[in-house]
Amino acid sequence: MTTTHSVNSIAVRGLRKTYGDKVVLDGLDLTIAAGEVFALLGPNGSGKTTTVNILSTLLPADAGTVEVGGHDLEDDADGIRSVIGVTGQFAALDDLLTGRENLRLMADLRHLGRTAGGAGVDDLLAQFGLTDAADKPVSTYSGGMKRRLDLAMTLVSTPDVIFLDEPTTGLDPRSRRDLWETIAGLAHSGVTILLTTQYLEEADQLADRIAVLDAGRIVAEGTAGDLKKLVHGAAVRLVFTDDTDFDRAAATFPDAVAHAAGRRVDVPTDNTVRTLREALSRIESENLELADVSIHTPTLDDVFFALTGHRPASEGPGTEAADQPVAVDQTTTHSEGVPR
Ligand SMILES: Nc1ncnc2c1ncn2[C@@H]1O[C@H](COP(=O)(O)OP(=O)(O)OP(=O)(O)O)[C@@H](O)[C@H]1O
């Protein structure tokens, strides 16, 4: 992942799109630096694909300004098209052709000579782990192979900016992880990537910065770490067997956040053994009966829920999801990652 960025590669101001009465994008602002991997994270229908379609010149906006790779959308859409590659949610491949033929066709469409295109095609097949399958019809490929080939198609013409619209939707967890590795490799090459995703874990793994999109508005923006700071920090999570003990525990720990529905008390912790021991010895001295105890560290899922009030799509493996709302810590003073 590239971490030093200077020139802006994408600049969007006040982007609006409506369909009839329905406001799909409600004044979107985005600034993405050259070489940055930026994730637009939002649930179904939040406006991710609409944003990508407008930025890649496929769809007109109602208002706002867009600049991609130094080209203004209104004055120079062709300029934008010359510097971008787009991978959509549904692989745009010809199933009857082989992987190699698909790539050659793309090279021809991009007016890259047979020789240059041909050399590039072999490199791309190798880079995306498709050499062995190169001469088999795409109809025989797995979902993950199709996505890799689709990504390779966007690289035939070495774009400066790549839009990846939900690149791993529909893939099994292993293929998703394989594709993450491929995308991370691309990011190392210095290309700017705007990625849309419903998966918090995906944004966390791949992106330098994340914007949380909800109903056409960006509700928070920053690094994964910045966003996690928007919710309360780590907690010793105590769950009680009955309401009486829960009420007494809530009174015993005045700094804690109590959730009556789950008879759960989250006691803030600095993640040291000492605070855990203190919490447990107070439980013991008050003679309270615990059903469960665990350490909870905030996840992007908590951030998402705290900001939008609803859960995102189901996650890939290994992502913890809290079962109750986590209060947003509005007192955060970090310069980035502030709720908008
Ligand atoms: N051509 C259209 N006419 C009317 N409404 C549309 C049209 N295209 C999109 N929408 C609506 O705009 C909203 C945003 O759609 P968009 O596809 O941008 O969301 P998304 O975040 O990409 O969601 P998904 O993950 O489902 O693709 C949705 O409510 C969708 O129904």
CSV table of C-alpha atoms and ligand atoms in Angstrom, one decimal:
chain,number,residue,atom,x,y,z
A,1,MET,CA,0.0,0.0,0.0
A,2,THR,CA,1.4,3.4,-1.0
A,3,THR,CA,1.5,5.8,1.9
A,4,THR,CA,3.1,9.0,0.5
A,5,HIS,CA,0.8,10.9,-1.8
A,6,SER,CA,1.0,14.4,-3.2
A,7,VAL,CA,-1.0,15.3,-6.3
A,8,ASN,CA,-4.7,14.8,-6.2
A,9,SER,CA,-5.8,12.2,-8.7
A,10,ILE,CA,-9.6,12.5,-8.1
A,11,ALA,CA,-11.3,15.6,-6.9
A,12,VAL,CA,-15.1,15.6,-6.5
A,13,ARG,CA,-17.1,18.6,-5.2
A,14,GLY,CA,-20.9,18.7,-4.5
A,15,LEU,CA,-21.8,15.7,-6.7
A,16,ARG,CA,-25.5,15.3,-6.9
A,17,LYS,CA,-27.7,12.7,-8.7
A,18,THR,CA,-31.4,12.2,-8.5
A,19,TYR,CA,-33.8,9.9,-10.2
A,20,GLY,CA,-37.2,11.6,-10.0
A,21,ASP,CA,-37.8,12.3,-6.3
A,22,LYS,CA,-35.1,10.0,-5.2
A,23,VAL,CA,-31.9,11.6,-4.2
A,24,VAL,CA,-29.1,9.1,-4.9
A,25,LEU,CA,-26.0,11.4,-4.4
A,26,ASP,CA,-26.6,14.3,-2.1
A,27,GLY,CA,-23.6,16.6,-2.5
A,28,LEU,CA,-20.6,14.2,-2.4
A,29,ASP,CA,-17.1,15.6,-1.9
A,30,LEU,CA,-14.1,13.3,-2.4
A,31,THR,CA,-10.4,14.1,-2.7
A,32,ILE,CA,-8.1,11.1,-3.5
A,33,ALA,CA,-4.3,11.5,-3.8
A,34,ALA,CA,-2.3,10.0,-6.7
A,35,GLY,CA,-1.2,6.5,-5.7
A,36,GLU,CA,-3.8,6.2,-2.9
A,37,VAL,CA,-6.1,3.3,-2.4
A,38,PHE,CA,-9.5,4.8,-1.3
A,39,ALA,CA,-12.5,2.8,-0.3
A,40,LEU,CA,-16.0,4.0,-0.6
A,41,LEU,CA,-17.8,1.9,1.9
A,42,GLY,CA,-21.6,1.6,2.0
A,43,PRO,CA,-24.6,-0.7,2.1
A,44,ASN,CA,-26.7,-1.7,-0.9
A,45,GLY,CA,-28.2,1.3,-2.6
A,46,SER,CA,-26.1,3.9,-0.9
A,47,GLY,CA,-24.8,5.3,-4.2
A,48,LYS,CA,-21.5,3.6,-4.7
A,49,THR,CA,-22.1,2.3,-8.3
A,50,THR,CA,-23.7,5.6,-9.2
A,51,THR,CA,-20.5,7.4,-8.0
A,52,VAL,CA,-18.2,5.1,-10.0
A,53,ASN,CA,-20.4,5.4,-13.1
A,54,ILE,CA,-20.3,9.2,-13.0
A,55,LEU,CA,-16.6,9.4,-12.3
A,56,SER,CA,-15.9,6.9,-15.2
A,57,THR,CA,-18.0,9.1,-17.5
A,58,LEU,CA,-20.8,6.5,-18.0
A,59,LEU,CA,-23.5,8.5,-16.3
A,60,PRO,CA,-24.2,12.2,-16.3
A,61,ALA,CA,-24.4,14.0,-12.9
A,62,ASP,CA,-27.1,16.6,-12.1
A,63,ALA,CA,-24.6,18.9,-10.3
A,64,GLY,CA,-21.1,19.1,-9.0
A,65,THR,CA,-17.6,19.1,-10.4
A,66,VAL,CA,-15.4,16.0,-11.1
A,67,GLU,CA,-11.7,15.9,-12.0
A,68,VAL,CA,-9.9,12.6,-12.6
A,69,GLY,CA,-6.2,12.4,-13.5
A,70,GLY,CA,-6.2,16.2,-14.1
A,71,HIS,CA,-9.1,16.0,-16.6
A,72,ASP,CA,-12.4,17.8,-15.9
A,73,LEU,CA,-15.5,15.7,-16.5
A,74,GLU,CA,-17.5,18.5,-18.1
A,75,ASP,CA,-14.8,19.7,-20.5
A,76,ASP,CA,-12.7,16.6,-21.1
A,77,ALA,CA,-14.6,13.3,-20.6
A,78,ASP,CA,-12.3,11.7,-23.3
A,79,GLY,CA,-9.3,12.7,-21.2
A,80,ILE,CA,-10.8,10.9,-18.2
A,81,ARG,CA,-11.5,7.8,-20.3
A,82,SER,CA,-7.9,7.8,-21.5
A,83,VAL,CA,-6.5,7.4,-18.0
A,84,ILE,CA,-8.9,5.1,-16.3
A,85,GLY,CA,-9.7,1.4,-16.0
A,86,VAL,CA,-13.0,0.1,-14.7
A,87,THR,CA,-13.9,-3.2,-13.2
A,88,GLY,CA,-17.5,-3.6,-12.5
A,89,GLN,CA,-19.5,-5.9,-10.2
A,90,PHE,CA,-20.2,-8.3,-13.1
A,91,ALA,CA,-17.2,-9.4,-15.0
A,92,ALA,CA,-17.4,-8.0,-18.6
A,93,LEU,CA,-15.8,-11.0,-20.2
A,94,ASP,CA,-16.7,-13.0,-23.3
A,95,ASP,CA,-17.4,-16.5,-21.9
A,96,LEU,CA,-16.8,-18.2,-25.3
A,97,LEU,CA,-13.3,-16.8,-25.7
A,98,THR,CA,-10.2,-17.9,-23.8
A,99,GLY,CA,-8.6,-15.7,-21.2
A,100,ARG,CA,-5.8,-14.9,-23.7
A,101,GLU,CA,-8.3,-14.0,-26.5
A,102,ASN,CA,-10.3,-11.7,-24.1
A,103,LEU,CA,-7.1,-9.8,-23.3
A,104,ARG,CA,-6.0,-9.6,-26.9
A,105,LEU,CA,-9.5,-8.3,-27.9
A,106,MET,CA,-9.1,-5.6,-25.2
A,107,ALA,CA,-5.7,-4.7,-26.5
A,108,ASP,CA,-7.1,-4.4,-30.0
A,109,LEU,CA,-10.0,-2.3,-28.8
A,110,ARG,CA,-7.5,0.0,-27.1
A,111,HIS,CA,-5.5,0.2,-30.4
A,112,LEU,CA,-2.4,-1.4,-28.9
A,113,GLY,CA,-0.4,-3.1,-31.7
A,114,ARG,CA,-0.4,-6.9,-31.8
A,115,THR,CA,3.2,-7.0,-30.7
A,116,ALA,CA,2.9,-4.6,-27.8
A,117,GLY,CA,-0.5,-6.0,-26.9
A,118,GLY,CA,0.7,-9.6,-27.2
A,119,ALA,CA,3.7,-9.1,-24.9
A,120,GLY,CA,1.5,-7.3,-22.4
A,121,VAL,CA,-1.1,-10.1,-22.5
A,122,ASP,CA,1.5,-12.8,-21.5
A,123,ASP,CA,2.8,-10.6,-18.7
A,124,LEU,CA,-0.7,-10.0,-17.4
A,125,LEU,CA,-1.7,-13.7,-17.6
A,126,ALA,CA,1.4,-14.4,-15.5
A,127,GLN,CA,0.8,-11.5,-13.1
A,128,PHE,CA,-2.8,-12.7,-12.4
A,129,GLY,CA,-1.9,-16.4,-12.1
A,130,LEU,CA,-3.8,-17.3,-15.3
A,131,THR,CA,-1.0,-18.7,-17.5
A,132,ASP,CA,-2.1,-22.3,-17.1
A,133,ALA,CA,-5.7,-21.4,-17.9
A,134,ALA,CA,-4.9,-18.9,-20.7
A,135,ASP,CA,-6.1,-21.0,-23.5
A,136,LYS,CA,-9.2,-22.4,-21.9
A,137,PRO,CA,-12.6,-20.8,-22.5
A,138,VAL,CA,-13.6,-18.3,-19.8
A,139,SER,CA,-16.8,-20.3,-19.3
A,140,THR,CA,-14.6,-22.9,-17.5
A,141,TYR,CA,-13.1,-20.4,-15.1
A,142,SER,CA,-14.1,-20.1,-11.4
A,143,GLY,CA,-15.6,-16.8,-10.1
A,144,GLY,CA,-12.2,-15.8,-8.7
A,145,MET,CA,-10.4,-16.4,-12.0
A,146,LYS,CA,-13.0,-14.4,-13.8
A,147,ARG,CA,-12.5,-11.4,-11.5
A,148,ARG,CA,-8.7,-11.7,-11.9
A,149,LEU,CA,-9.1,-11.7,-15.6
A,150,ASP,CA,-11.5,-8.8,-15.5
A,151,LEU,CA,-8.9,-6.9,-13.4
A,152,ALA,CA,-6.2,-7.9,-15.9
A,153,MET,CA,-8.4,-6.5,-18.7
A,154,THR,CA,-8.4,-3.0,-17.1
A,155,LEU,CA,-4.6,-3.1,-17.0
A,156,VAL,CA,-4.1,-3.8,-20.7
A,157,SER,CA,-3.7,-0.1,-21.3
A,158,THR,CA,-1.8,0.8,-18.0
A,159,PRO,CA,-4.3,3.2,-16.5
A,160,ASP,CA,-3.4,5.9,-13.9
A,161,VAL,CA,-6.7,5.4,-12.0
A,162,ILE,CA,-8.6,2.2,-11.5
A,163,PHE,CA,-12.2,2.0,-10.4
A,164,LEU,CA,-13.1,-1.3,-8.7
A,165,ASP,CA,-16.8,-1.5,-8.1
A,166,GLU,CA,-17.4,-4.2,-5.5
A,167,PRO,CA,-14.6,-6.4,-6.9
A,168,THR,CA,-15.1,-9.3,-4.6
A,169,THR,CA,-18.9,-9.4,-4.3
A,170,GLY,CA,-20.1,-13.0,-4.8
A,171,LEU,CA,-16.7,-14.6,-4.3
A,172,ASP,CA,-16.0,-17.2,-1.7
A,173,PRO,CA,-13.7,-16.2,1.2
A,174,ARG,CA,-10.6,-17.8,-0.3
A,175,SER,CA,-11.1,-16.2,-3.7
A,176,ARG,CA,-11.8,-12.9,-2.0
A,177,ARG,CA,-8.5,-13.1,-0.1
A,178,ASP,CA,-6.6,-14.1,-3.3
A,179,LEU,CA,-8.1,-11.0,-5.0
A,180,TRP,CA,-7.1,-8.8,-2.1
A,181,GLU,CA,-3.5,-9.9,-2.6
A,182,THR,CA,-3.8,-9.0,-6.3
A,183,ILE,CA,-5.3,-5.6,-5.5
A,184,ALA,CA,-2.6,-4.9,-2.9
A,185,GLY,CA,0.0,-5.8,-5.5
A,186,LEU,CA,-1.5,-3.3,-7.9
A,187,ALA,CA,-1.5,-0.6,-5.2
A,188,HIS,CA,2.3,-1.1,-4.8
A,189,SER,CA,2.7,-0.2,-8.5
A,190,GLY,CA,1.5,3.3,-7.7
A,191,VAL,CA,-1.8,3.3,-9.5
A,192,THR,CA,-4.7,5.2,-7.8
A,193,ILE,CA,-7.5,2.9,-6.8
A,194,LEU,CA,-11.1,3.9,-6.0
A,195,LEU,CA,-12.6,0.8,-4.6
A,196,THR,CA,-16.3,0.4,-3.6
A,197,THR,CA,-17.3,-2.3,-1.1
A,198,GLN,CA,-19.9,-3.4,1.3
A,199,TYR,CA,-17.2,-5.3,3.3
A,200,LEU,CA,-15.7,-3.5,6.2
A,201,GLU,CA,-12.9,-6.0,6.4
A,202,GLU,CA,-12.1,-5.4,2.7
A,203,ALA,CA,-11.8,-1.7,3.2
A,204,ASP,CA,-9.7,-2.3,6.3
A,205,GLN,CA,-7.3,-4.6,4.5
A,206,LEU,CA,-6.9,-2.7,1.3
A,207,ALA,CA,-7.5,1.0,1.7
A,208,ASP,CA,-5.3,3.9,2.8
A,209,ARG,CA,-8.4,5.9,3.5
A,210,ILE,CA,-12.1,5.0,3.8
A,211,ALA,CA,-15.2,7.1,3.3
A,212,VAL,CA,-18.5,5.7,4.8
A,213,LEU,CA,-21.3,6.4,2.4
A,214,ASP,CA,-24.9,6.3,3.6
A,215,ALA,CA,-27.9,7.3,1.5
A,216,GLY,CA,-25.8,9.4,-0.9
A,217,ARG,CA,-23.8,11.2,1.8
A,218,ILE,CA,-20.4,10.7,3.2
A,219,VAL,CA,-20.9,10.3,7.0
A,220,ALA,CA,-17.3,9.8,8.0
A,221,GLU,CA,-13.9,9.7,6.4
A,222,GLY,CA,-10.4,8.7,7.4
A,223,THR,CA,-8.0,5.8,7.9
A,224,ALA,CA,-9.4,2.6,9.4
A,225,GLY,CA,-7.7,3.6,12.6
A,226,ASP,CA,-9.2,7.1,12.5
A,227,LEU,CA,-12.7,5.6,12.0
A,228,LYS,CA,-12.2,3.1,14.9
A,229,LYS,CA,-11.5,6.0,17.1
A,230,LEU,CA,-15.0,7.3,16.5
A,231,VAL,CA,-16.4,4.6,18.7
A,232,HIS,CA,-15.6,4.0,22.3
A,233,GLY,CA,-12.3,2.1,22.8
A,234,ALA,CA,-11.7,-1.4,24.1
A,235,ALA,CA,-14.0,-2.7,26.8
A,236,VAL,CA,-14.2,-5.6,29.3
A,237,ARG,CA,-17.6,-7.0,28.2
A,238,LEU,CA,-19.5,-8.4,31.1
A,239,VAL,CA,-22.7,-10.3,30.6
A,240,PHE,CA,-25.0,-11.1,33.6
A,241,THR,CA,-27.4,-14.0,34.2
A,242,ASP,CA,-30.2,-11.9,35.6
A,243,ASP,CA,-31.6,-8.4,35.6
A,244,THR,CA,-30.8,-7.7,39.3
A,245,ASP,CA,-27.1,-8.4,38.9
A,246,PHE,CA,-27.1,-6.4,35.7
A,247,ASP,CA,-28.6,-3.4,37.5
A,248,ARG,CA,-26.1,-3.7,40.3
A,249,ALA,CA,-23.2,-4.0,38.0
A,250,ALA,CA,-24.3,-0.9,36.0
A,251,ALA,CA,-24.3,1.0,39.3
A,252,THR,CA,-20.9,-0.5,40.3
A,253,PHE,CA,-19.2,0.7,37.1
A,254,PRO,CA,-20.4,4.2,36.6
A,255,ASP,CA,-18.0,4.7,33.6
A,256,ALA,CA,-19.4,1.7,31.8
A,257,VAL,CA,-21.9,1.6,29.0
A,258,ALA,CA,-24.8,-0.6,30.0
A,259,HIS,CA,-27.0,-2.4,27.4
A,260,ALA,CA,-30.1,-3.7,29.2
A,261,ALA,CA,-31.3,-5.8,26.2
A,262,GLY,CA,-28.3,-8.2,26.4
A,263,ARG,CA,-27.8,-7.6,30.2
A,264,ARG,CA,-24.3,-6.4,29.1
A,265,VAL,CA,-22.0,-4.0,30.7
A,266,ASP,CA,-19.0,-2.7,28.8
A,267,VAL,CA,-16.3,-1.4,31.1
A,268,PRO,CA,-13.7,0.8,29.4
A,269,THR,CA,-10.3,-0.7,29.5
A,270,ASP,CA,-6.8,0.2,28.4
A,271,ASN,CA,-6.2,-3.4,27.4
A,272,THR,CA,-4.0,-4.2,30.4
A,273,VAL,CA,-4.4,-7.3,32.6
A,274,ARG,CA,-4.6,-4.9,35.6
A,275,THR,CA,-8.0,-3.3,34.4
A,276,LEU,CA,-9.4,-6.8,33.7
A,277,ARG,CA,-8.3,-8.0,37.1
A,278,GLU,CA,-9.8,-5.0,38.8
A,279,ALA,CA,-13.2,-5.4,37.0
A,280,LEU,CA,-13.3,-9.1,38.0
A,281,SER,CA,-12.4,-8.5,41.6
A,282,ARG,CA,-15.2,-5.9,41.9
A,283,ILE,CA,-17.6,-8.5,40.4
A,284,GLU,CA,-16.4,-11.0,43.0
A,285,SER,CA,-16.6,-8.6,45.9
A,286,GLU,CA,-20.2,-7.5,44.9
A,287,ASN,CA,-21.1,-11.2,44.6
A,288,LEU,CA,-22.5,-10.7,41.0
A,289,GLU,CA,-23.0,-13.7,38.8
A,290,LEU,CA,-21.5,-13.5,35.4
A,291,ALA,CA,-22.7,-15.4,32.3
A,292,ASP,CA,-19.8,-14.4,30.2
A,293,VAL,CA,-16.8,-12.1,30.1
A,294,SER,CA,-14.7,-11.1,27.1
A,295,ILE,CA,-12.5,-8.2,25.8
A,296,HIS,CA,-14.2,-6.3,23.0
A,297,THR,CA,-12.0,-4.2,20.7
A,298,PRO,CA,-13.9,-1.8,18.3
A,299,THR,CA,-14.2,-2.9,14.7
A,300,LEU,CA,-15.1,-0.9,11.6
A,301,ASP,CA,-18.4,-2.7,11.9
A,302,ASP,CA,-19.0,-0.8,15.1
A,303,VAL,CA,-18.1,2.4,13.4
A,304,PHE,CA,-20.5,1.7,10.6
A,305,PHE,CA,-23.3,0.9,12.9
A,306,ALA,CA,-22.6,3.9,15.1
A,307,LEU,CA,-22.7,6.2,12.2
A,308,THR,CA,-25.5,4.8,10.1
A,309,GLY,CA,-27.6,2.9,12.6
A,310,HIS,CA,-27.6,-0.3,10.6
A,311,ARG,CA,-25.3,-3.2,9.8
A,312,PRO,CA,-23.4,-3.6,6.5
A,313,ALA,CA,-23.4,-6.7,4.4
A,314,SER,CA,-22.3,-10.0,6.1
A,315,GLU,CA,-18.6,-10.1,6.5
A,316,GLY,CA,-15.8,-12.3,5.3
A,317,PRO,CA,-14.3,-14.7,7.8
A,318,GLY,CA,-12.6,-13.3,10.8
A,319,THR,CA,-14.6,-10.1,11.2
A,320,GLU,CA,-16.1,-9.7,14.6
A,321,ALA,CA,-19.5,-8.0,14.7
A,322,ALA,CA,-20.9,-6.4,17.8
A,323,ASP,CA,-24.5,-7.2,18.6
A,324,GLN,CA,-25.4,-3.9,20.2
A,325,PRO,CA,-24.9,-0.3,19.2
A,326,VAL,CA,-21.7,1.3,20.3
A,327,ALA,CA,-21.9,5.0,21.2
A,328,VAL,CA,-20.0,7.3,18.9
A,329,ASP,CA,-17.3,9.3,20.8
A,330,GLN,CA,-18.0,12.7,19.4
A,331,THR,CA,-15.3,14.2,21.5
A,332,THR,CA,-12.6,12.8,19.2
A,333,THR,CA,-10.1,15.5,18.3
A,334,HIS,CA,-8.3,13.7,15.5
A,335,SER,CA,-7.9,15.9,12.5
A,336,GLU,CA,-9.1,13.2,10.1
A,337,GLY,CA,-11.9,10.7,10.5
A,338,VAL,CA,-14.4,13.1,11.9
A,339,PRO,CA,-18.1,12.4,11.3
A,340,ARG,CA,-19.4,14.9,8.7
B,1,LIG,N1,-31.5,4.1,-13.4
B,1,LIG,C1,-32.0,4.2,-12.2
B,1,LIG,N2,-33.3,4.6,-12.0
B,1,LIG,C2,-33.8,4.8,-10.7
B,1,LIG,N3,-33.1,4.6,-9.6
B,1,LIG,C3,-31.9,4.1,-9.7
B,1,LIG,C4,-31.2,3.9,-11.0
B,1,LIG,N4,-30.0,3.5,-10.8
B,1,LIG,C5,-29.8,3.4,-9.4
B,1,LIG,N5,-30.9,3.8,-8.8
B,1,LIG,C6,-31.1,3.9,-7.3
B,1,LIG,O1,-30.1,4.6,-6.8
B,1,LIG,C7,-29.7,4.1,-5.5
B,1,LIG,C8,-28.2,3.9,-5.5
B,1,LIG,O2,-27.9,2.9,-6.4
B,1,LIG,P1,-26.3,2.4,-6.5
B,1,LIG,O3,-26.4,1.3,-7.5
B,1,LIG,O4,-25.5,3.6,-6.8
B,1,LIG,O5,-26.0,1.9,-5.1
B,1,LIG,P2,-24.9,1.0,-4.6
B,1,LIG,O6,-24.4,1.6,-3.3
B,1,LIG,O7,-23.9,0.8,-5.7
B,1,LIG,O8,-25.6,-0.4,-4.2
B,1,LIG,P3,-25.3,-1.9,-4.7
B,1,LIG,O9,-24.3,-2.4,-3.7
B,1,LIG,O10,-26.6,-2.5,-4.6
B,1,LIG,O11,-24.8,-1.8,-6.1
B,1,LIG,C9,-30.5,2.9,-5.3
B,1,LIG,O12,-31.6,3.1,-4.5
B,1,LIG,C10,-31.0,2.5,-6.7
B,1,LIG,O13,-32.2,1.8,-6.7
